[in-house]
Coordinates of C-alpha atoms and ligand atoms in Angstrom, one line a residue:
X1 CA -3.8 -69.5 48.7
X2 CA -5.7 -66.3 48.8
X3 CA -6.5 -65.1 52.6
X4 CA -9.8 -63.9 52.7
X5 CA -9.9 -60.1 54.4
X6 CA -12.0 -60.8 57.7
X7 CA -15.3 -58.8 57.1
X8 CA -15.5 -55.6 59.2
X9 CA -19.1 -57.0 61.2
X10 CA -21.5 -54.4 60.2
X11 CA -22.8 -51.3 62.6
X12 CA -26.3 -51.1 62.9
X13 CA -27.4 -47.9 61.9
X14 CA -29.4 -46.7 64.8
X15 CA -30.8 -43.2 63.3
X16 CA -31.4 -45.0 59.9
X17 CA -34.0 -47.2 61.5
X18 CA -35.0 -44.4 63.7
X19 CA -35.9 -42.5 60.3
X20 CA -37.5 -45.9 58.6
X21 CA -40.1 -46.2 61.2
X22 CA -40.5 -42.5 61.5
X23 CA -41.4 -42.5 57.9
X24 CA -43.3 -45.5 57.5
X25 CA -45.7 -44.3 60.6
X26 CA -46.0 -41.0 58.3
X27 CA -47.0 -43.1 55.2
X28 CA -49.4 -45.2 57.0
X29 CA -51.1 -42.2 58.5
X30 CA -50.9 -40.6 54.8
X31 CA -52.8 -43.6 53.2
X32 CA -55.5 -42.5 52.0
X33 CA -57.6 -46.3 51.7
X34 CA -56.6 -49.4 51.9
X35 CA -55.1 -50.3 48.8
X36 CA -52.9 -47.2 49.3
X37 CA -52.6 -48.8 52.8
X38 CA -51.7 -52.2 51.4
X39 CA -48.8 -50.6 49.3
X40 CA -47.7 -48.8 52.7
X41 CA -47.0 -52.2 54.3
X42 CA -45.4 -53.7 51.5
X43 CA -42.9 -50.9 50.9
X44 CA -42.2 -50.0 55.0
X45 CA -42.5 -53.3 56.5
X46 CA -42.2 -55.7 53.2
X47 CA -39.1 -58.4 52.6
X48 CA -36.9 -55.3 51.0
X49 CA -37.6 -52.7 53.7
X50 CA -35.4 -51.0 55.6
X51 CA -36.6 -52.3 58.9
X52 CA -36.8 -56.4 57.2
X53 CA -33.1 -55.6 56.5
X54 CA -32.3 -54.5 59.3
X55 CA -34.5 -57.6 61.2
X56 CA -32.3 -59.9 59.4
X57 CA -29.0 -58.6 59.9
X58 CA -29.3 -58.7 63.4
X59 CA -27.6 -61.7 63.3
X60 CA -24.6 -60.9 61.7
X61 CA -24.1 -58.4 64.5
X62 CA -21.0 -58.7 66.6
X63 CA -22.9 -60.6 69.8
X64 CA -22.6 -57.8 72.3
X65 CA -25.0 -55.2 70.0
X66 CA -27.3 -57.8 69.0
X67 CA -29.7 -57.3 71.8
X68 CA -29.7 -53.2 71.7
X69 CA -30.3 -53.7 68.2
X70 CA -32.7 -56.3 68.5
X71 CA -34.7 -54.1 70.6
X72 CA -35.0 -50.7 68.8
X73 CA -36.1 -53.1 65.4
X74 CA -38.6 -55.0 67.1
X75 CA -40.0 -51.9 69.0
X76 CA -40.2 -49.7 65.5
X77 CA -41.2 -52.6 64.0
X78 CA -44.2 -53.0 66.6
X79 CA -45.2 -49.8 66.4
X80 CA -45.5 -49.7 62.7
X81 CA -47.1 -53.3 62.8
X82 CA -49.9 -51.6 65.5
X83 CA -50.3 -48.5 63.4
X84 CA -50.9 -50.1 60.1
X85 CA -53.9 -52.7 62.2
X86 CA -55.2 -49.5 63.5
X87 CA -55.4 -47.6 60.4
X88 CA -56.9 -50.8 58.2
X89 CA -59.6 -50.5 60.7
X90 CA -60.4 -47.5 59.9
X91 CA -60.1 -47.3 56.4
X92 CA -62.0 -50.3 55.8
X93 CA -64.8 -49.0 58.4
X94 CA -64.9 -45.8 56.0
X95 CA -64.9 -47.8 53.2
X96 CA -68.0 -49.9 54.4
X97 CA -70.4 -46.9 55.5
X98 CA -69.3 -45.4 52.2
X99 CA -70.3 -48.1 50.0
X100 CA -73.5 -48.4 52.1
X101 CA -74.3 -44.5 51.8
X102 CA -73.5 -44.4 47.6
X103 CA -74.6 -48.2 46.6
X104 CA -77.7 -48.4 48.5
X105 CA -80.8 -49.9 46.6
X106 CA -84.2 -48.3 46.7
X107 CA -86.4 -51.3 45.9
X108 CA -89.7 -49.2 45.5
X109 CA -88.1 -47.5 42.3
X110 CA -90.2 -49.1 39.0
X111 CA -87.8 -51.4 36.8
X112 CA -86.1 -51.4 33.1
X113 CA -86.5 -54.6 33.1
X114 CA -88.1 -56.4 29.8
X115 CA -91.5 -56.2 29.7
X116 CA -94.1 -59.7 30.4
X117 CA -94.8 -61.9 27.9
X118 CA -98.3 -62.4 27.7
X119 CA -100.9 -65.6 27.7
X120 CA -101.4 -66.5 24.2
X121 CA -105.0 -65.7 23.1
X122 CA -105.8 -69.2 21.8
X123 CA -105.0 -70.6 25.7
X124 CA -107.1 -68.0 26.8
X125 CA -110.3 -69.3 24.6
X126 CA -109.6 -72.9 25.2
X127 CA -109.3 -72.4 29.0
X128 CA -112.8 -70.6 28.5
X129 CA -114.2 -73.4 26.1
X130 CA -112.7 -75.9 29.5
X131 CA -114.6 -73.7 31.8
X132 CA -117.7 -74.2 29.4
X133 CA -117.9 -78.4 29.6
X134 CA -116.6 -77.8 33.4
X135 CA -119.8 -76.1 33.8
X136 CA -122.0 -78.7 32.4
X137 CA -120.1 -81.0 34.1
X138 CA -118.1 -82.6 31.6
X139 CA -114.8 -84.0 32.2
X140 CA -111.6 -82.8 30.4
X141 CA -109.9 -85.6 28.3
X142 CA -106.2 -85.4 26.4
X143 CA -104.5 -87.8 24.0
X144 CA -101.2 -87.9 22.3
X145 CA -100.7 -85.5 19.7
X146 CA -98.6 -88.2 18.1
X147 CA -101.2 -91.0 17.7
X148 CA -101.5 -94.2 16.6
X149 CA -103.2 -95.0 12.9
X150 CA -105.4 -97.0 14.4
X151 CA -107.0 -94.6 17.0
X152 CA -107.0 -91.6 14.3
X153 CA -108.3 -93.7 11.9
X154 CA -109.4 -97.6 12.2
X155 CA -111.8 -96.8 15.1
X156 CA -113.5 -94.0 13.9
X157 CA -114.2 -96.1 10.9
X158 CA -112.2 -94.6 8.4
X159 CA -112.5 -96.9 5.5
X160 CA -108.8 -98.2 4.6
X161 CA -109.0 -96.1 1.4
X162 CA -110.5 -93.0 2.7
X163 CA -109.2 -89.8 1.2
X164 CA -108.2 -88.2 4.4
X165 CA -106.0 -90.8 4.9
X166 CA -103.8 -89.7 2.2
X167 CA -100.6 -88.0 1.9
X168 CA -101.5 -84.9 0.8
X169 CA -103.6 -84.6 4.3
X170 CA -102.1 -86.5 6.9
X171 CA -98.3 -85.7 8.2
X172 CA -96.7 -89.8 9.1
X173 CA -93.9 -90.1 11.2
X174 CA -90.8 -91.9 10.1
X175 CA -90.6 -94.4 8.8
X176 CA -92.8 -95.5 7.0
X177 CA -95.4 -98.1 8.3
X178 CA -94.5 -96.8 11.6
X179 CA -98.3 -96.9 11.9
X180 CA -97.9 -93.4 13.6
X181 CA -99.3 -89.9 12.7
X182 CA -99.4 -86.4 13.9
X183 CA -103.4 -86.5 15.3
X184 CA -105.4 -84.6 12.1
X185 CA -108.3 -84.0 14.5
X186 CA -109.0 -84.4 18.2
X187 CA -111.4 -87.4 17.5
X188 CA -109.1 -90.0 18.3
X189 CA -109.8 -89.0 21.7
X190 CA -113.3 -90.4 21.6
X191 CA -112.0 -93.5 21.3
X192 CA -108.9 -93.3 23.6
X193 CA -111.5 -92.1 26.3
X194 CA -114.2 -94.3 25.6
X195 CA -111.4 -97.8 26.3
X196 CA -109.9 -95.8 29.1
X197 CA -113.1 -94.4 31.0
X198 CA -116.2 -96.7 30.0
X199 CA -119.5 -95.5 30.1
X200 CA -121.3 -93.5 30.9
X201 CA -119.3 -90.6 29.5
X202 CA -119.3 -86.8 28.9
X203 CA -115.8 -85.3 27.8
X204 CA -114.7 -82.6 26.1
X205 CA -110.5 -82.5 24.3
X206 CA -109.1 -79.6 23.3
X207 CA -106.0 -80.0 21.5
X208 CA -103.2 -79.5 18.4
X209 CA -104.2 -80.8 15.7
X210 CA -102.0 -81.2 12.5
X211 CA -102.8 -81.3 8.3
X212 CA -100.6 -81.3 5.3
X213 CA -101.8 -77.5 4.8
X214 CA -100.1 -74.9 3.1
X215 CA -100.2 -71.8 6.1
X216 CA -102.1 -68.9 4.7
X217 CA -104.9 -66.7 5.9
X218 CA -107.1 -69.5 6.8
X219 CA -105.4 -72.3 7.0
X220 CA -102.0 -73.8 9.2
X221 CA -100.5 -77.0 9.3
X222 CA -100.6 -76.6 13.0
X223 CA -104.1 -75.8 14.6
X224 CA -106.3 -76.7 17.4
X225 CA -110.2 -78.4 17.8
X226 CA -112.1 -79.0 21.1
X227 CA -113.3 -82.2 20.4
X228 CA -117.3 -83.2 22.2
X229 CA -118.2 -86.5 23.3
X230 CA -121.4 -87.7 24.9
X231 CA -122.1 -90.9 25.4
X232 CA -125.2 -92.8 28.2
X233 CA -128.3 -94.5 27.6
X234 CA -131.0 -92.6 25.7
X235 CA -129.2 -89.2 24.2
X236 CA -130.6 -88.1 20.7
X237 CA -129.9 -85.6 18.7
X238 CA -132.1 -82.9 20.5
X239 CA -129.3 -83.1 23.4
X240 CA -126.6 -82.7 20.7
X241 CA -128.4 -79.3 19.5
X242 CA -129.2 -78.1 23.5
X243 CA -125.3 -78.2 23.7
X244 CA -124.6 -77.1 21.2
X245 CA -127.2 -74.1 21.6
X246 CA -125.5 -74.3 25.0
X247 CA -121.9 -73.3 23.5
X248 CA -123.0 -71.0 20.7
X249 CA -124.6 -68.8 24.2
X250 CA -121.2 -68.8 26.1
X251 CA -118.8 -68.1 23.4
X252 CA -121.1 -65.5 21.4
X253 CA -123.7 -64.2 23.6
X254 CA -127.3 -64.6 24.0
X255 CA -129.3 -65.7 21.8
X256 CA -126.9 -67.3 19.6
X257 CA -128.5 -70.5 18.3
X258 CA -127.1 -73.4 16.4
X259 CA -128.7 -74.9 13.1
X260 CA -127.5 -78.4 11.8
X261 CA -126.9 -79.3 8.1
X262 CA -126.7 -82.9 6.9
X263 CA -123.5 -84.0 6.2
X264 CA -121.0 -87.2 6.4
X265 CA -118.6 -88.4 8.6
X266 CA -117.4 -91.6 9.0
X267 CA -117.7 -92.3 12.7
X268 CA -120.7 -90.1 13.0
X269 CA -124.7 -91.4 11.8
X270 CA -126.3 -89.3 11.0
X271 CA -123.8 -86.4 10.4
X272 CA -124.3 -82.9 10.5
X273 CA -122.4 -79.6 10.0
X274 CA -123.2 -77.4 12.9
X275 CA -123.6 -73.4 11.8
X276 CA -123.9 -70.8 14.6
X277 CA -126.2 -67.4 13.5
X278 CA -124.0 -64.9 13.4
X279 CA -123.4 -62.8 15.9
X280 CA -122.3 -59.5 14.4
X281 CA -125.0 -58.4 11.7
X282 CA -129.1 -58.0 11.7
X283 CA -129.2 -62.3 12.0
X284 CA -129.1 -62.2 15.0
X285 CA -131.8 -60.7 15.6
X286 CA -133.9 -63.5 14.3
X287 CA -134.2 -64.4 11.0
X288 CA -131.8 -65.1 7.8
X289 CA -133.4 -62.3 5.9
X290 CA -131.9 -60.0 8.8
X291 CA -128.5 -60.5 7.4
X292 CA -126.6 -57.4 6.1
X293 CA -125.7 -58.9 2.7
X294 CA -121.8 -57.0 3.4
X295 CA -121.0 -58.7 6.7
X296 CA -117.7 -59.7 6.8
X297 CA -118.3 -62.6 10.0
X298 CA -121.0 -63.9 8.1
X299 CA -121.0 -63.0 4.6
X300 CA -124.9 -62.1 4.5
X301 CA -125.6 -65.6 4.8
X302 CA -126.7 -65.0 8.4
X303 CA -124.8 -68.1 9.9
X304 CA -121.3 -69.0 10.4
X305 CA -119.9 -72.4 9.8
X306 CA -118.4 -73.9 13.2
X307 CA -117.5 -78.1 12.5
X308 CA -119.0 -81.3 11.8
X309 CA -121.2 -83.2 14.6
X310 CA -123.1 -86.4 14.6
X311 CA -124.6 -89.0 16.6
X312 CA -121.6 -91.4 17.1
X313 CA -121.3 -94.5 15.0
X314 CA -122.7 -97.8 15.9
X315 CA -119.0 -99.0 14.1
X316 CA -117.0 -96.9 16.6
X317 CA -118.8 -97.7 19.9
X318 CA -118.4 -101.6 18.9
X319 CA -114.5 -101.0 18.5
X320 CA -113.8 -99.5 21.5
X321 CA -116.3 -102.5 23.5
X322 CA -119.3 -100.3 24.1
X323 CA -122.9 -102.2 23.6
X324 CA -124.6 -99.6 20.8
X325 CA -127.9 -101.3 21.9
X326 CA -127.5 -100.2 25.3
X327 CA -125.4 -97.0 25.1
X328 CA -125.7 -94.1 22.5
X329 CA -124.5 -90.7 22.2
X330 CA -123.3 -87.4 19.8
X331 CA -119.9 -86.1 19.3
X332 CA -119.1 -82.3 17.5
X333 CA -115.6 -81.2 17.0
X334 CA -115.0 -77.3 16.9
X335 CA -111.9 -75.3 15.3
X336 CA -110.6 -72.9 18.1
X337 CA -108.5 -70.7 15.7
X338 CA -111.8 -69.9 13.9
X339 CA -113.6 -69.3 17.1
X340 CA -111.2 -66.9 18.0
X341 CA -110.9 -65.1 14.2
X342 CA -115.0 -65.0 14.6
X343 CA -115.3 -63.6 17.7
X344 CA -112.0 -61.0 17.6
X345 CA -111.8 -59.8 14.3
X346 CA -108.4 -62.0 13.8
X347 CA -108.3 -62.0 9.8
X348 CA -105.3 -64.0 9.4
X349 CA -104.3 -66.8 11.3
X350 CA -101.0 -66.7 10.4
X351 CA -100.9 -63.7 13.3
X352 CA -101.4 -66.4 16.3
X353 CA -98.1 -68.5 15.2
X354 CA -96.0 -65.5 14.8
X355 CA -95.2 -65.2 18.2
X356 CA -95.7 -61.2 18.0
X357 CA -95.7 -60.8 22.0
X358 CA -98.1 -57.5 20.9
X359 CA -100.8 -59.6 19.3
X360 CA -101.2 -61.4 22.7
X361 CA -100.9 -58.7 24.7
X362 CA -104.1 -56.9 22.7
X363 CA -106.2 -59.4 24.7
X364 CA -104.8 -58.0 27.8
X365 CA -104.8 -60.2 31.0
X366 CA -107.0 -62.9 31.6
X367 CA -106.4 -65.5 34.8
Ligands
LIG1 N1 -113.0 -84.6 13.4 C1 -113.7 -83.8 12.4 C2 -112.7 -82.9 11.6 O1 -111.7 -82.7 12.1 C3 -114.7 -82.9 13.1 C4 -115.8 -83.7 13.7 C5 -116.9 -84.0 13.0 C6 -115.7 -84.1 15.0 C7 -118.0 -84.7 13.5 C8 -116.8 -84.9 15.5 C9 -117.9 -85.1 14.8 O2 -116.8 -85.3 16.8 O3 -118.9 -85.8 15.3 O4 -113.0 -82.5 10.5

């Protein structure tokens, strides 16, 4: 059996600690901030340290030095606990007013931030075209851009086999027979508002409006109408044309006047294509012979082609339960892109889908 050599107890090192705490006192006072600080306390005061060492060996200490030990540790050890709080004050008090000096914010400086979008130009016109009917005390209507056959076509008297009914025209939804279609004109509204409001009735719907169309300079699949509607007892045709007259004024100035050219639409009788004069060359100063024969608005015709109008069909005002012998009225549906390519000079409407932020922002800033 080996006998094990009794351990000598070990001495605790008074001048060793002495130094530990003299050093540690020096390195905290040395720390520059308190990360250095943090580094300080891990190193002088930290599990390996010479004064944790020490701390713990105090046990192992023959009883009768435990206590003088005890107390020169846990004094050095208090001071050094002390200075560190003290100096984390202050480093992190430093560390605060400087951050407030160098990161302050002067909110009065202008911004890099990305520049405004700006209100498309075809909102713009149909808010002012709202405005307009607002004015004559009209009501706003809206209907579903996807929209039923029926209202699109059945009630405005579309005959089952009529042309605009045809693929080539008219986008249908999935699948087929849904019955369903993208709207190819805001007239379906007539309808909509005429079994949802009664009579009388005066609204105007400005909306999207979809067609087969290949896009180009003139035309888009996607596009927008304002669509007229005026129905009581006793309206002819001369109210169409004062509207009409009334429109042509606010959206190209005084003096604009409307003429009406026969035409045909199936849920209008009789039908007429509405032409304002135009506005830019000699016409408007009174008669066609005015036109300058170059005019690029009007192309020396003098007048400018605007939509198709009517008095509304006997056949429509029957499907949607209004009496024709009591209640009559005119409908007119305008294209808002070529409003806006009339009166701004757009010459290609592919321009207003490009979603070119500058082409809006040429408008500038309505509200
Ligand atoms: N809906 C027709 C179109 O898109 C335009 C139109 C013509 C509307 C005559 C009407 C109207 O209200 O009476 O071509």
């Amino acid at each position: 059996m080996v006998s094990e050599t009794p351990q000598t107890p070990p001495a605790i090192d008074e001048q060793a600690i002495t130094a530990a705490v003299e050093q540690a006192l020096a390195a905290i006072a040395a720390a520059p901030d308190t990360a250095a600080l943090k580094q300080v306390r891990i190193e002088h005061v930290g599990d390996r340290s010479v004064i944790a060492t020490a701390n713990a060996g105090i046990k192992d200490l023959p009883k009768d030095q435990r206590a003088a030990a005890g107390k020169l540790i846990g004094q050095g050890k208090g001071r050094v606990q002390k200075a560190l709080a003290e100096r984390q004050q202050e480093l992190a008090a430093a560390e605060e007013e400087q951050a407030l000096a160098t990161e302050k914010v002067d909110v009065t400086l202008p911004t890099d931030r990305l520049p405004r979008g700006a209100r498309h130009p075809l909102s713009l016109l149909t808010e002012r075209l709202e405005d307009l009917f607002v004015g004559l005390g009209w009501e706003i209507a809206e209907g579903p851009e996807i929209e039923a056959e029926w209202f699109n076509f059945d009630a405005l008297n579309f005959d089952v086999d009529h042309p605009a009914r045809q693929m080539q025209d008219t986008f249908y939804v999935a699948p087929e027979g849904s019955g369903q279609v993208l709207r190819t004109h805001t007239s379906p509204v007539q309808a909509r508002a005429l079994l949802e409001r009664g009579v009388p009735l005066y609204i105007a719907c400005p909306g999207t409006t979809f067609r087969t169309d290949e896009p180009d300079a003139t035309h888009s699949p996607v596009f927008h109408q304002v669509e007229g509607l005026a129905i009581d007892k006793g309206l002819t045709m001369a109210n169409l044309v004062g509207t009409l007259d009334a429109i042509a004024r606010t959206m190209f100035g005084e003096g604009a006047i409307t003429r009406l050219r026969p035409s045909y639409f199936p849920f209008t009788e009789p039908s007429a294509e509405m032409d304002f004069r135009c506005f830019s060359c000699d016409a408007k100063l009174g008669t066609d012979r005015d036109a300058s024969p170059d005019c690029r608005v009007c192309g020396g015709t003098g007048w400018i082609e605007m939509g198709g109008c009517g008095m509304v069909n006997p056949a429509v005002l029957r499907a949607c339960g209004v009496d024709p012998e009591e209640y009559q009225g005119f409908a007119f549906g305008l294209g808002i892109e070529r409003i806006l390519m009339l009166r701004n000079g757009v010459e290609d409407m592919r321009d207003m889908a490009e979603g070119d932020v500058r082409f809006s922002q040429h408008y500038g800033t309505e509200i």
